[in-house]
Structure formats: structure tokens, C-alpha cells
Short mmCIF file of C-alpha atoms and ligand atoms in Angstrom, two decimals:
data_model
loop_
_atom_site.label_atom_id
_atom_site.label_comp_id
_atom_site.label_asym_id
_atom_site.label_seq_id
_atom_site.Cartn_x
_atom_site.Cartn_y
_atom_site.Cartn_z
CA MET L 50 -1.50 -11.56 29.04
CA SER L 51 -0.61 -9.97 25.69
CA LYS L 52 -1.99 -11.49 22.51
CA LYS L 53 0.68 -13.32 20.51
CA ILE L 54 0.77 -12.94 16.77
CA LEU L 55 4.39 -13.53 15.89
CA LEU L 56 5.65 -15.83 18.60
CA GLU L 57 2.39 -17.71 19.27
CA LYS L 58 3.74 -20.87 17.65
CA ALA L 59 7.45 -20.32 18.26
CA SER L 60 7.60 -22.80 21.16
CA ILE L 61 5.90 -25.68 19.31
CA PRO L 62 8.48 -28.50 19.13
CA GLY L 63 9.87 -28.84 15.61
CA ILE L 64 8.25 -25.61 14.33
CA LYS L 65 11.49 -24.79 12.50
CA THR L 66 10.71 -27.59 10.06
CA TYR L 67 8.36 -27.17 7.14
CA GLU L 68 6.15 -30.16 8.11
CA VAL L 69 5.41 -28.94 11.63
CA TYR L 70 4.97 -25.33 10.51
CA ARG L 71 2.53 -26.41 7.79
CA GLN L 72 0.61 -28.74 10.16
CA ASN L 73 0.11 -25.73 12.42
CA GLY L 74 -1.53 -23.56 9.78
CA GLY L 75 1.63 -22.29 8.13
CA TYR L 76 1.48 -20.80 4.62
CA ALA L 77 -2.30 -20.24 4.85
CA SER L 78 -1.82 -16.55 4.05
CA VAL L 79 -0.03 -17.42 0.80
CA GLU L 80 -2.92 -19.67 -0.22
CA LYS L 81 -5.49 -17.02 0.68
CA ALA L 82 -3.67 -14.15 -1.03
CA LEU L 83 -2.67 -15.94 -4.22
CA LYS L 84 -5.99 -17.75 -4.72
CA SER L 85 -8.56 -15.21 -3.58
CA MET L 86 -7.02 -11.72 -3.46
CA THR L 87 -5.48 -9.35 -5.96
CA PRO L 88 -2.07 -7.87 -5.04
CA ASP L 89 -3.69 -4.48 -4.45
CA GLU L 90 -6.23 -6.05 -2.09
CA VAL L 91 -3.34 -7.37 0.02
CA VAL L 92 -1.83 -3.86 0.06
CA GLU L 93 -5.19 -2.44 1.18
CA GLU L 94 -5.46 -5.01 3.98
CA VAL L 95 -2.01 -4.07 5.28
CA LYS L 96 -2.95 -0.39 5.07
CA ALA L 97 -6.12 -1.08 7.06
CA SER L 98 -4.09 -2.87 9.74
CA GLY L 99 -2.22 0.31 10.64
CA LEU L 100 1.01 -1.77 10.83
CA ARG L 101 4.02 0.53 11.18
CA GLY L 102 7.54 -0.45 10.22
CA ARG L 103 9.26 -2.27 13.07
CA GLY L 104 12.81 -1.38 11.96
CA GLY L 105 12.83 1.83 13.99
CA ALA L 106 11.19 4.69 12.12
CA GLY L 107 7.59 3.41 12.43
CA PHE L 108 6.56 4.40 8.89
CA PRO L 109 3.17 2.85 7.91
CA THR L 110 3.93 -0.34 5.96
CA GLY L 111 0.84 -0.34 3.71
CA LEU L 112 1.46 3.27 2.73
CA LYS L 113 5.08 2.49 1.85
CA TRP L 114 3.88 -0.41 -0.30
CA SER L 115 1.43 1.83 -2.12
CA PHE L 116 4.33 4.06 -3.23
CA ILE L 117 5.99 1.26 -5.21
CA ASP L 118 6.05 2.03 -8.88
CA LYS L 119 4.04 -0.71 -10.61
CA LYS L 120 3.59 1.21 -13.85
CA SER L 121 7.18 1.57 -15.09
CA GLY L 122 7.26 -2.07 -16.19
CA LYS L 123 10.56 -2.54 -14.34
CA PRO L 124 11.01 -5.59 -12.11
CA ARG L 125 10.11 -4.94 -8.46
CA HIS L 126 11.81 -6.30 -5.36
CA LEU L 127 11.06 -6.84 -1.71
CA VAL L 128 14.15 -6.77 0.49
CA CYS L 129 13.88 -7.91 4.07
CA ASN L 130 16.15 -5.97 6.39
CA ALA L 131 17.57 -8.56 8.79
CA ASP L 132 20.78 -6.65 9.45
CA GLU L 133 19.90 -6.04 13.11
CA SER L 134 23.05 -4.40 14.43
CA GLU L 135 21.62 -1.78 16.79
CA PRO L 136 23.08 -2.34 20.29
CA GLY L 137 20.35 -3.63 22.57
CA THR L 138 18.26 -5.10 19.75
CA PHE L 139 18.05 -8.86 19.19
CA LYS L 140 14.40 -9.54 18.38
CA ASP L 141 14.72 -10.29 14.64
CA ARG L 142 17.34 -12.92 15.35
CA PHE L 143 14.95 -14.60 17.79
CA LEU L 144 12.12 -14.66 15.27
CA MET L 145 14.26 -15.99 12.42
CA GLU L 146 15.98 -18.54 14.60
CA TYR L 147 12.87 -20.01 16.21
CA ILE L 148 10.19 -19.63 13.53
CA PRO L 149 11.98 -19.13 10.19
CA HIS L 150 9.04 -20.19 8.03
CA LEU L 151 6.95 -17.30 9.37
CA LEU L 152 9.37 -14.86 7.76
CA ILE L 153 9.43 -16.85 4.52
CA GLU L 154 5.63 -16.98 4.46
CA GLY L 155 5.55 -13.22 5.05
CA MET L 156 8.09 -12.69 2.24
CA ILE L 157 5.95 -14.62 -0.25
CA THR L 158 2.66 -12.93 0.67
CA SER L 159 4.29 -9.48 0.74
CA SER L 160 6.20 -10.04 -2.53
CA TYR L 161 2.90 -11.02 -4.15
CA ALA L 162 1.33 -7.77 -2.90
CA LEU L 163 4.19 -5.81 -4.49
CA GLU L 164 4.11 -7.96 -7.65
CA ALA L 165 7.77 -8.74 -7.08
CA ASN L 166 9.30 -11.88 -8.57
CA LEU L 167 12.76 -11.64 -7.03
CA SER L 168 13.18 -10.92 -3.33
CA TYR L 169 15.97 -11.01 -0.78
CA ILE L 170 16.56 -11.41 2.92
CA TYR L 171 19.67 -9.38 3.81
CA ILE L 172 20.92 -10.88 7.06
CA ARG L 173 23.58 -9.57 9.41
CA GLY L 174 26.88 -11.30 8.61
CA GLU L 175 27.45 -12.32 12.22
CA TYR L 176 24.18 -14.29 12.25
CA MET L 177 25.75 -17.14 10.29
CA TRP L 178 23.89 -19.87 12.15
CA VAL L 179 20.58 -18.12 11.50
CA TYR L 180 21.56 -17.72 7.85
CA LYS L 181 21.88 -21.50 7.70
CA ILE L 182 18.47 -21.96 9.36
CA LEU L 183 16.89 -19.66 6.76
CA GLU L 184 18.68 -21.36 3.90
CA ARG L 185 17.30 -24.70 4.99
CA ALA L 186 13.78 -23.32 5.41
CA ILE L 187 13.89 -21.69 1.96
CA LYS L 188 15.00 -24.99 0.45
CA GLU L 189 12.05 -26.70 2.12
CA ALA L 190 9.67 -24.02 0.84
CA TYR L 191 10.96 -24.48 -2.72
CA ALA L 192 10.57 -28.26 -2.42
CA ALA L 193 6.98 -27.87 -1.23
CA GLY L 194 6.09 -25.54 -4.12
CA TRP L 195 5.73 -22.27 -2.18
CA LEU L 196 8.62 -20.69 -4.06
CA GLY L 197 9.73 -20.92 -7.66
CA LYS L 198 7.60 -20.98 -10.79
CA ASN L 199 3.80 -21.02 -10.95
CA ILE L 200 3.21 -21.12 -7.18
CA LEU L 201 0.01 -23.09 -6.35
CA GLY L 202 -0.77 -23.14 -10.07
CA THR L 203 -1.64 -19.44 -9.98
CA GLY L 204 0.98 -18.30 -12.47
CA TYR L 205 2.81 -16.29 -9.80
CA ASN L 206 6.62 -16.77 -9.74
CA LEU L 207 8.93 -15.85 -6.90
CA ASP L 208 12.60 -16.51 -6.22
CA LEU L 209 13.89 -15.77 -2.74
CA TYR L 210 17.53 -15.56 -1.63
CA VAL L 211 19.26 -14.97 1.68
CA HIS L 212 22.22 -12.62 1.36
CA CYS L 213 24.85 -12.48 4.05
CA GLY L 214 25.50 -8.89 5.15
CA GLY L 215 28.69 -6.88 4.88
CA GLY L 216 29.36 -6.79 8.64
CA ALA L 217 28.62 -3.12 9.23
CA TYR L 218 25.85 -1.38 11.17
CA ILE L 219 25.43 1.12 8.35
CA CYS L 220 24.37 -1.71 6.05
CA GLY L 221 21.08 -1.73 8.01
CA GLU L 222 20.22 1.70 6.61
CA GLU L 223 17.99 0.83 3.68
CA THR L 224 19.90 2.52 0.86
CA ALA L 225 23.29 1.35 2.19
CA LEU L 226 21.77 -2.13 2.37
CA ILE L 227 20.78 -1.88 -1.29
CA GLU L 228 24.31 -0.77 -2.24
CA SER L 229 25.74 -3.68 -0.27
CA LEU L 230 23.30 -6.11 -1.90
CA GLU L 231 24.51 -4.85 -5.28
CA GLY L 232 28.01 -5.87 -4.23
CA LYS L 233 29.30 -2.42 -3.37
CA ARG L 234 30.53 -0.75 -0.19
CA GLY L 235 27.53 0.01 2.04
CA ASN L 236 27.36 3.79 1.67
CA PRO L 237 23.89 5.36 2.04
CA ARG L 238 22.39 7.02 -1.02
CA ILE L 239 20.92 10.50 -1.10
CA LYS L 240 17.09 10.41 -1.07
CA PRO L 241 15.09 11.13 -3.23
CA PRO L 242 14.83 9.03 -5.22
CA PHE L 243 13.37 6.70 -2.61
CA PRO L 244 13.81 2.96 -3.05
CA ALA L 245 10.11 2.57 -3.96
CA VAL L 246 10.98 4.44 -7.18
CA SER L 247 14.62 3.50 -7.67
CA GLY L 248 16.09 0.89 -5.37
CA LEU L 249 17.91 -2.37 -6.06
CA TRP L 250 19.53 -2.13 -9.54
CA SER L 251 17.44 1.03 -10.01
CA ASN L 252 14.26 -1.04 -9.81
CA PRO L 253 11.30 -0.16 -7.55
CA THR L 254 12.10 -1.77 -4.20
CA VAL L 255 10.52 -1.99 -0.76
CA VAL L 256 12.80 -2.54 2.22
CA ASN L 257 11.04 -3.81 5.32
CA ASN L 258 12.15 -5.06 8.70
CA VAL L 259 11.85 -8.78 9.59
CA GLU L 260 9.14 -8.13 12.16
CA SER L 261 7.06 -5.98 9.77
CA ILE L 262 7.09 -8.74 7.15
CA ALA L 263 6.38 -11.47 9.70
CA ALA L 264 3.19 -9.64 10.77
CA VAL L 265 1.71 -9.82 7.26
CA PRO L 266 0.53 -13.48 7.35
CA TRP L 267 -1.63 -12.79 10.43
CA ILE L 268 -3.05 -9.64 8.83
CA VAL L 269 -3.96 -11.46 5.61
CA ASN L 270 -5.45 -14.43 7.48
CA ASN L 271 -7.44 -12.36 9.97
CA THR L 272 -7.94 -9.03 8.11
CA GLY L 273 -6.36 -5.67 8.69
CA ALA L 274 -9.38 -4.52 10.65
CA GLU L 275 -8.82 -7.27 13.25
CA TYR L 276 -5.16 -6.34 13.54
CA ALA L 277 -6.08 -2.70 14.04
CA LYS L 278 -8.18 -3.69 17.07
CA ILE L 279 -5.00 -4.75 18.87
CA GLY L 280 -3.03 -1.92 20.43
CA ILE L 281 -3.99 1.70 20.98
CA GLY L 282 -4.63 4.56 18.54
CA ARG L 283 -1.98 4.74 15.83
CA SER L 284 0.12 2.10 17.58
CA THR L 285 -1.66 -1.01 16.36
CA GLY L 286 -0.72 -4.66 16.77
CA THR L 287 1.99 -6.33 18.77
CA LYS L 288 5.67 -5.49 19.06
CA LEU L 289 8.70 -7.58 19.81
CA ILE L 290 10.83 -6.09 22.55
CA SER L 291 14.34 -7.27 23.33
CA ALA L 292 14.98 -6.47 26.97
CA SER L 293 18.38 -6.36 28.62
CA GLY L 294 20.20 -4.74 31.52
CA HIS L 295 19.53 -4.79 35.25
CA ILE L 296 16.21 -6.62 35.12
CA LYS L 297 15.26 -10.01 36.46
CA ASN L 298 14.00 -11.52 33.22
CA PRO L 299 15.95 -10.34 30.16
CA GLY L 300 14.81 -11.74 26.82
CA VAL L 301 12.54 -11.24 23.83
CA TYR L 302 8.87 -10.47 24.52
CA GLU L 303 5.90 -9.98 22.27
CA ILE L 304 3.68 -7.32 23.80
CA GLU L 305 0.48 -5.65 22.71
CA LEU L 306 1.24 -2.01 22.01
CA GLY L 307 -0.41 0.07 24.72
CA LEU L 308 0.89 -1.99 27.65
CA SER L 309 2.11 0.34 30.39
CA VAL L 310 5.87 0.62 30.90
CA ASP L 311 5.21 -0.03 34.59
CA GLU L 312 3.54 -3.37 33.91
CA PHE L 313 6.16 -4.36 31.35
CA MET L 314 8.97 -3.52 33.73
CA ASN L 315 7.61 -4.91 36.96
CA SER L 316 5.17 -7.74 36.37
CA ASP L 317 6.45 -11.30 36.58
CA GLU L 318 4.98 -12.04 33.17
CA TYR L 319 7.53 -9.67 31.67
CA LEU L 320 10.73 -8.21 33.10
CA GLY L 321 9.99 -9.01 36.75
CA GLY L 322 11.43 -5.79 38.17
CA MET L 323 14.98 -4.78 39.00
CA ILE L 324 17.63 -7.35 39.72
CA ASP L 325 18.63 -7.43 43.42
CA GLU L 326 15.81 -4.91 44.02
CA ARG L 327 18.23 -2.03 43.35
CA PRO L 328 16.72 1.33 42.35
CA LEU L 329 15.93 2.03 38.72
CA LYS L 330 18.11 4.84 37.38
CA ALA L 331 17.45 5.12 33.65
CA PHE L 332 16.20 3.31 30.58
CA VAL L 333 16.56 3.34 26.84
CA PRO L 334 13.32 2.10 25.23
CA GLY L 335 14.34 1.64 21.59
CA GLY L 336 17.98 0.65 21.10
CA SER L 337 21.19 2.64 21.50
CA SER L 338 20.12 5.38 19.04
CA VAL L 339 17.23 6.74 21.04
CA PRO L 340 17.41 9.16 23.99
CA VAL L 341 17.95 7.76 27.48
CA LEU L 342 15.31 8.74 30.06
CA PRO L 343 15.84 9.23 33.80
CA ALA L 344 13.79 7.37 36.43
CA ASN L 345 11.27 10.17 36.96
CA LEU L 346 10.22 10.07 33.29
CA ILE L 347 9.96 6.32 32.87
CA TYR L 348 6.57 5.39 34.32
CA LYS L 349 4.92 8.79 33.82
CA THR L 350 5.17 11.34 31.04
CA ALA L 351 5.93 14.96 31.90
CA ASN L 352 2.15 15.54 31.94
CA GLY L 353 1.73 12.94 34.65
CA GLU L 354 0.08 10.40 32.35
CA ASP L 355 1.01 6.73 32.47
CA ARG L 356 3.86 6.06 30.05
CA LEU L 357 2.74 3.38 27.59
CA MET L 358 4.63 1.13 25.21
CA THR L 359 3.45 2.99 22.09
CA TYR L 360 5.12 5.16 19.47
CA GLU L 361 3.25 8.20 20.79
CA SER L 362 3.59 7.79 24.55
CA LEU L 363 7.29 6.94 24.51
CA SER L 364 7.98 10.08 22.48
CA ASP L 365 5.59 12.28 24.45
CA GLY L 366 7.13 15.67 25.15
CA GLY L 367 9.63 15.37 22.29
CA PHE L 368 13.25 14.90 23.27
CA ALA L 369 12.92 17.27 26.25
CA THR L 370 11.02 14.66 28.25
CA GLY L 371 10.46 11.75 25.86
CA SER L 372 12.33 9.18 23.79
CA MET L 373 11.29 6.73 21.02
CA LEU L 374 10.01 3.18 20.64
CA GLY L 375 12.66 2.72 17.92
CA SER L 376 13.64 -0.86 17.30
CA GLY L 377 12.32 -2.07 20.66
CA GLY L 378 15.75 -2.55 22.26
CA PHE L 379 14.78 -1.96 25.88
CA ILE L 380 17.87 -1.39 28.07
CA VAL L 381 17.45 -0.88 31.82
CA TYR L 382 20.05 0.62 34.19
CA ASN L 383 20.15 0.53 37.97
CA ASP L 384 21.84 3.01 40.29
CA THR L 385 25.28 1.43 39.86
CA ALA L 386 25.41 2.24 36.15
CA CYS L 387 27.60 5.10 34.99
CA ILE L 388 25.77 7.14 32.37
CA VAL L 389 28.99 8.76 31.16
CA ARG L 390 30.62 5.40 30.61
CA ASN L 391 27.53 4.11 28.84
CA THR L 392 27.37 7.18 26.59
CA TRP L 393 31.06 6.84 25.75
CA ASN L 394 30.51 3.18 24.93
CA PHE L 395 27.67 4.03 22.51
CA SER L 396 29.73 6.84 20.97
CA ARG L 397 32.61 4.46 20.39
CA PHE L 398 30.21 2.25 18.48
CA TYR L 399 28.90 5.07 16.26
CA HIS L 400 32.39 6.36 15.54
CA HIS L 401 33.48 2.90 14.50
CA GLU L 402 30.37 2.39 12.36
CA SER L 403 30.21 5.77 10.59
CA CYS L 404 30.67 5.11 6.87
CA GLY L 405 32.68 8.33 6.56
CA GLN L 406 30.77 9.89 3.65
CA CYS L 407 29.58 13.00 5.54
CA SER L 408 32.10 15.14 7.43
CA PRO L 409 29.81 16.00 10.39
CA CYS L 410 29.35 12.30 11.12
CA ARG L 411 32.84 11.08 10.19
CA GLU L 412 34.61 13.78 12.22
CA GLY L 413 31.92 14.52 14.81
CA THR L 414 31.47 10.94 16.02
CA GLY L 415 35.23 10.77 16.54
CA TRP L 416 35.25 13.98 18.55
CA LEU L 417 32.32 12.82 20.66
CA GLU L 418 34.11 9.60 21.42
CA LYS L 419 37.39 11.35 22.24
CA VAL L 420 35.87 13.93 24.60
CA LEU L 421 33.68 11.35 26.31
CA HIS L 422 36.67 9.06 26.70
CA ARG L 423 38.70 11.69 28.51
CA ILE L 424 35.80 12.65 30.79
CA GLU L 425 35.19 9.01 31.60
CA ASN L 426 38.86 8.51 32.40
CA GLY L 427 39.18 11.44 34.78
CA HIS L 428 40.86 13.84 32.36
CA GLY L 429 37.80 15.94 31.52
CA ARG L 430 37.65 19.75 31.62
CA GLU L 431 34.65 21.84 32.76
CA GLU L 432 34.16 23.18 29.23
CA ASP L 433 34.06 19.65 27.78
CA ILE L 434 30.39 19.24 28.64
CA ASP L 435 29.38 22.26 26.58
CA LEU L 436 31.78 21.13 23.89
CA LEU L 437 30.01 17.77 23.70
CA TRP L 438 26.67 19.54 23.46
CA SER L 439 27.96 21.71 20.65
CA ILE L 440 29.43 18.79 18.67
CA GLN L 441 26.28 16.67 18.85
CA SER L 442 24.12 19.62 17.81
CA LYS L 443 26.23 20.07 14.67
CA ILE L 444 25.92 16.43 13.64
CA GLU L 445 22.15 16.12 14.03
CA GLY L 446 20.27 16.78 10.80
CA ASN L 447 23.45 17.42 8.78
CA THR L 448 24.12 14.01 7.30
CA ILE L 449 22.85 11.95 4.35
CA CYS L 450 21.46 9.21 6.57
CA PRO L 451 20.21 9.13 10.16
CA LEU L 452 23.35 7.47 11.58
CA GLY L 453 24.53 10.96 12.51
CA ASP L 454 21.29 11.61 14.43
CA ALA L 455 21.62 8.22 16.08
CA ALA L 456 25.09 9.20 17.32
CA ALA L 457 23.98 12.66 18.48
CA TRP L 458 20.73 11.86 20.32
CA PRO L 459 22.14 9.61 23.08
CA VAL L 460 24.79 12.22 23.91
CA ALA L 461 22.26 15.06 23.99
CA ALA L 462 19.88 13.09 26.20
CA ALA L 463 22.64 12.02 28.59
CA ILE L 464 23.71 15.64 29.08
CA ARG L 465 20.12 16.88 29.26
CA HIS L 466 19.10 14.45 31.99
CA PHE L 467 22.38 13.56 33.71
CA ARG L 468 24.53 16.70 33.45
CA ASP L 469 25.42 16.51 37.12
CA GLU L 470 26.96 13.11 36.49
CA PHE L 471 29.23 14.59 33.80
CA GLU L 472 30.15 17.40 36.20
CA TYR L 473 30.95 14.89 38.90
CA HIS L 474 33.38 13.20 36.52
CA VAL L 475 35.10 16.48 35.79
CA ARG L 476 35.29 17.66 39.40
CA PHE L 477 36.33 14.42 41.10
CA PRO L 478 38.88 12.94 38.70
CA GLU L 479 40.59 10.88 41.39
CA LYS L 480 37.41 8.93 42.10
CA ILE L 481 36.96 8.44 38.38
CA LYS L 482 40.54 7.31 37.83
CA ASN L 483 40.22 4.82 40.67
CA ARG L 484 37.00 3.54 39.10
CA ASP L 485 35.49 4.23 42.49
CA HIS L 486 32.35 5.81 41.21
CA PHE L 487 28.81 4.52 41.03
CA VAL L 488 29.59 0.83 41.17
CA ASN L 489 30.64 1.14 44.81
CA GLU L 490 28.90 4.39 45.45
CA PRO L 491 25.51 4.74 43.78
CA PHE L 492 25.15 8.12 42.17
CA GLU L 493 22.17 9.18 44.30
CA LYS L 494 24.51 9.15 47.32
CA VAL L 495 27.10 11.42 45.71
CA ARG L 496 24.71 13.77 43.91
CA HIS L 497 25.04 16.35 46.70
CA LEU L 498 28.75 16.68 45.92
CA VAL L 499 27.91 18.05 42.49
CA GLY L 500 25.12 20.36 43.48
CA LYS L 501 22.01 21.28 41.62
CA GLN L 502 21.42 19.92 38.15
CA THR L 503 22.10 22.74 35.71
CA VAL L 504 20.12 21.68 32.61
C1 FMN H 688 22.31 3.38 10.66
C2 FMN H 688 20.99 2.69 10.48
C3 FMN H 688 20.87 1.34 10.73
C4 FMN H 688 19.67 0.68 10.55
N1 FMN H 688 19.59 -0.65 10.83
C5 FMN H 688 18.42 -1.29 10.62
C6 FMN H 688 18.33 -2.69 10.85
O1 FMN H 688 19.28 -3.34 11.26
N2 FMN H 688 17.13 -3.29 10.63
C7 FMN H 688 16.04 -2.58 10.16
O2 FMN H 688 15.00 -3.17 9.93
N3 FMN H 688 16.11 -1.27 9.93
C8 FMN H 688 17.27 -0.61 10.14
N4 FMN H 688 17.33 0.73 9.87
C9 FMN H 688 16.15 1.39 9.29
C10 FMN H 688 16.07 1.15 7.77
O3 FMN H 688 16.78 2.19 7.10
C11 FMN H 688 14.63 1.15 7.24
O4 FMN H 688 13.98 2.31 7.72
C12 FMN H 688 13.85 -0.08 7.68
O5 FMN H 688 14.50 -1.28 7.31
C13 FMN H 688 12.48 -0.05 7.01
O6 FMN H 688 11.71 -1.14 7.42
P1 FMN H 688 10.35 -0.94 8.19
O7 FMN H 688 9.59 0.12 7.46
O8 FMN H 688 9.69 -2.28 8.11
O9 FMN H 688 10.69 -0.53 9.58
C14 FMN H 688 18.54 1.41 10.08
C15 FMN H 688 18.64 2.78 9.83
C16 FMN H 688 19.86 3.41 10.05
C17 FMN H 688 19.95 4.87 9.77
#
């Protein structure tokens, strides 16, 4: 049974309300930090915890905090990234919906560490009902004296606002988010300067994911050293995973990092195995942006080691044989799933969501979508597969923000691991046009028609 840090209290009846949250130890980290720690001591504690950003990139949170410019005399800001638009990822919503005061407590303790007096939660526009839950919780926190002027009589002031997002995936990229928060179109900025130097209104700003901020109260209450004991190696602590697809128990899970993929996938405590006992075909461990892996690379790495739910193990072997933990959007496919259709679906999303600033992304995502669409609809040409490979390789690394990479990686991985499936689409268009593939005829059974995998 994994230790619970974030969701431990989420099922307590009434925990959404301030009274119940407080009765169950809520806001203790604010008391401890403000009354007995300096801001820099809080930063050191978070550094010691080894906590890595839960928004996808896994950058160490304490280190990021230590970059914030406290000497310029400019106001500082903490911005919570609650934009959560990555397909397959729905863990931040769960946390904010069921235990909103944990995020608010984390925002206060973290803002204190950064010596910020004005902070924001930027929430995905479609999460309107969660926005309302947060608004109510913030109102309660103000009424109880945890926000506003002279908090707990310590002289520390903090105002916290929830800002409803612009309704675009790109607004989750931290600099686009800052632009959007400033009231502009959410176009990513060129870095450097990084937000820690020049962020919101050119002030030093830290942008952190909901889950990263929600881990801070536990770290402050229990020490960073205790947090670092949970997990394995450089993957410390717990992680929220949103699981979907052909599994028996989809949902949001809090796991200790280091759990094996096998146990997560198959034990009744977690996903409970494949629905209808059908064979496992592929999985995406970290949301639509990360590479898909075929069945033979899911439970074991290419070296034959157990694949673990850690940053390191999931990326073992680089993109040739690994993927990424990413945002923890765990999507599972059985043998009836069509990888080409899935890849086209993801590409459609990235094309729609590209902000259009950089030509390789603006044009390239459109081409990816177009070529995938014709292959998926039985109009593909043999050379289209190499064309797809070429297009994705020209997007990756050639854009201001990583949305271009996010669009390229799923296509590259699908071709790398499932090229024969693309070839099948091209060579048997009638089956494809009749939608007679995979759903009625699992791919394993038709693989011989395509021949040997070529990549
Ligand atoms: C296109 C795009 C979308 C993103 N969406 C999110 C998001 O919804 N939530 C999030 O926390 N990070 C998102 N990120 C990552 C953020 O830019 C940033 O790295 C993150 O908020 C930092 O928080 P962390 O260090 O706590 O992970 C996105 C990045 C890109 C390129």
C-alpha cells in the first residue's frame, strides 16, 4: 500500500470546508513556516526533499525557488499552473476538487518561502466548477486570517487570486500562462530571461504545478529529509497518476515513486489489469506528449530490468526504448486499439492547439495531421510513413516552446514501435476504409500480412 501524502485526507467527509480541513491538521505548515522558519529555511527544506516539478518536466522545485531574484527589490509572485489540458491528465482537477484547502495551504507556505505578496492560481477555463470550489475556499481562508494582511500577526501579507484560463492548451506552458495572466494572447516567450528573473509584469515569478505546490505542506510539517525517504533515488515522494484506457479501474491514484509498472497495472489495489482480460498492446505513461511504448517494453526495460514508476526508469534507454513520466497521464491500450488512429487523434489536438508563432510547429503539426488522416482513412501512400518521420524530425527542437516536441514525439514513437501497423494501413486500404481493422481483428492476428517490422 503506497503512502498517501496528498490524498490521505481527501475522502474525509466535508474536507472541502475550512472547518473540517482545519480540524484535521490543515494549515499547520503555514503556522510552522511563518512562526518558526525563515523563508530561506523553507526553500532549503524543499530542496532537501528532492521534490521535482509535477507539471511534466520534473525540474527540482527547491532549486527553481532558489533562482528567484530576491535582491532586485521588485515584487515577487508565485503562480500555480492549474491549466491541466494535456490529454490523459486529470489529476490536478481531482486534487483541487476534493481537497482545495491543501492547494491554498501550499500556496501560502510556498509564497512565504519566495517572499511573494501577490500570488495566483491559473486554472483551466473548462474547470469552472472547480474554479468556484477554489473561490469559496479562498474566501474561507481570508475569513479565517490565513490570507490578507499580517497573517498570524507575523507581519507577512499575501493576496491570492484564482484566474480563469484562456481555454488553450498552450496557456499551460509557463511563459504563455504568464502572458495570458497579463491579459494578452497566450503566446510563449523566448527564454532567457526565465520567469524567476522576469516573469509576471517583468517581476521575478515562480510557476509551479498544482501537485508540486500541494506537496509543500507535508514537506514543511515533516521535513524534507523525511520526504526524501519516500521513493527511490532521484525520484522522491509520491506522484498522482491519472489512469485511463482499457484497464479495470481507471481513476486518480497516489503512488510512491518506485512502484513497479507491473504492480501498478495489475494489482487490484491499482488498475486491476486489462478490461475483459484482453492482451495489453501499448501504453503512454505521461500524457499524450510522451512516447508510446509497445507491450514488450512496458514491464521490463531494454536491459531486462523491472520498469518502475520513476523519472529514470520510465525514460531508460532514451526514446529508442523508453518514454517519460511526464504529467502522469497513464493511458493503456489493448489489442483492439489502432495506433495510427490514436496518433492521428493526438496530432489533431496539437495542430489545433499550436499557437502559430513558430513555422515548424504551425505548419508541421498541420502536415502531420493531414498525412496521418489520409493514412488512417485508407488513402495513404507507401512514402507517407517516411514523410511523417521527416516532418516530425524537423519540428522537434526547432520551436520556442516544447509544444512542437510534444507534437513530434508521439508520432516518432508510433512509427518507431508500430511501423508495421502504418504499413498495414497503406497496403490494405479496403480494410481500413471499412473500419474493419483491429477492432474486429486484433493486430497480432494480421501482423503476418505486413511482414517483418522494418524499424
Ligand atoms: C504546451 C505545454 C503545456 C503545458 N501544460 C501544463 C499544465 O497544464 N500544467 C502544468 O503544471 N505544466 C504544464 N506545462 C509545463 C509548464 O511549462 C511548467 O514547466 C510547469 O508548470 C512548471 O511547474 P513544475 O516545475 O511544478 O512542474 C506545459 C508545458 C507545455 C510546453
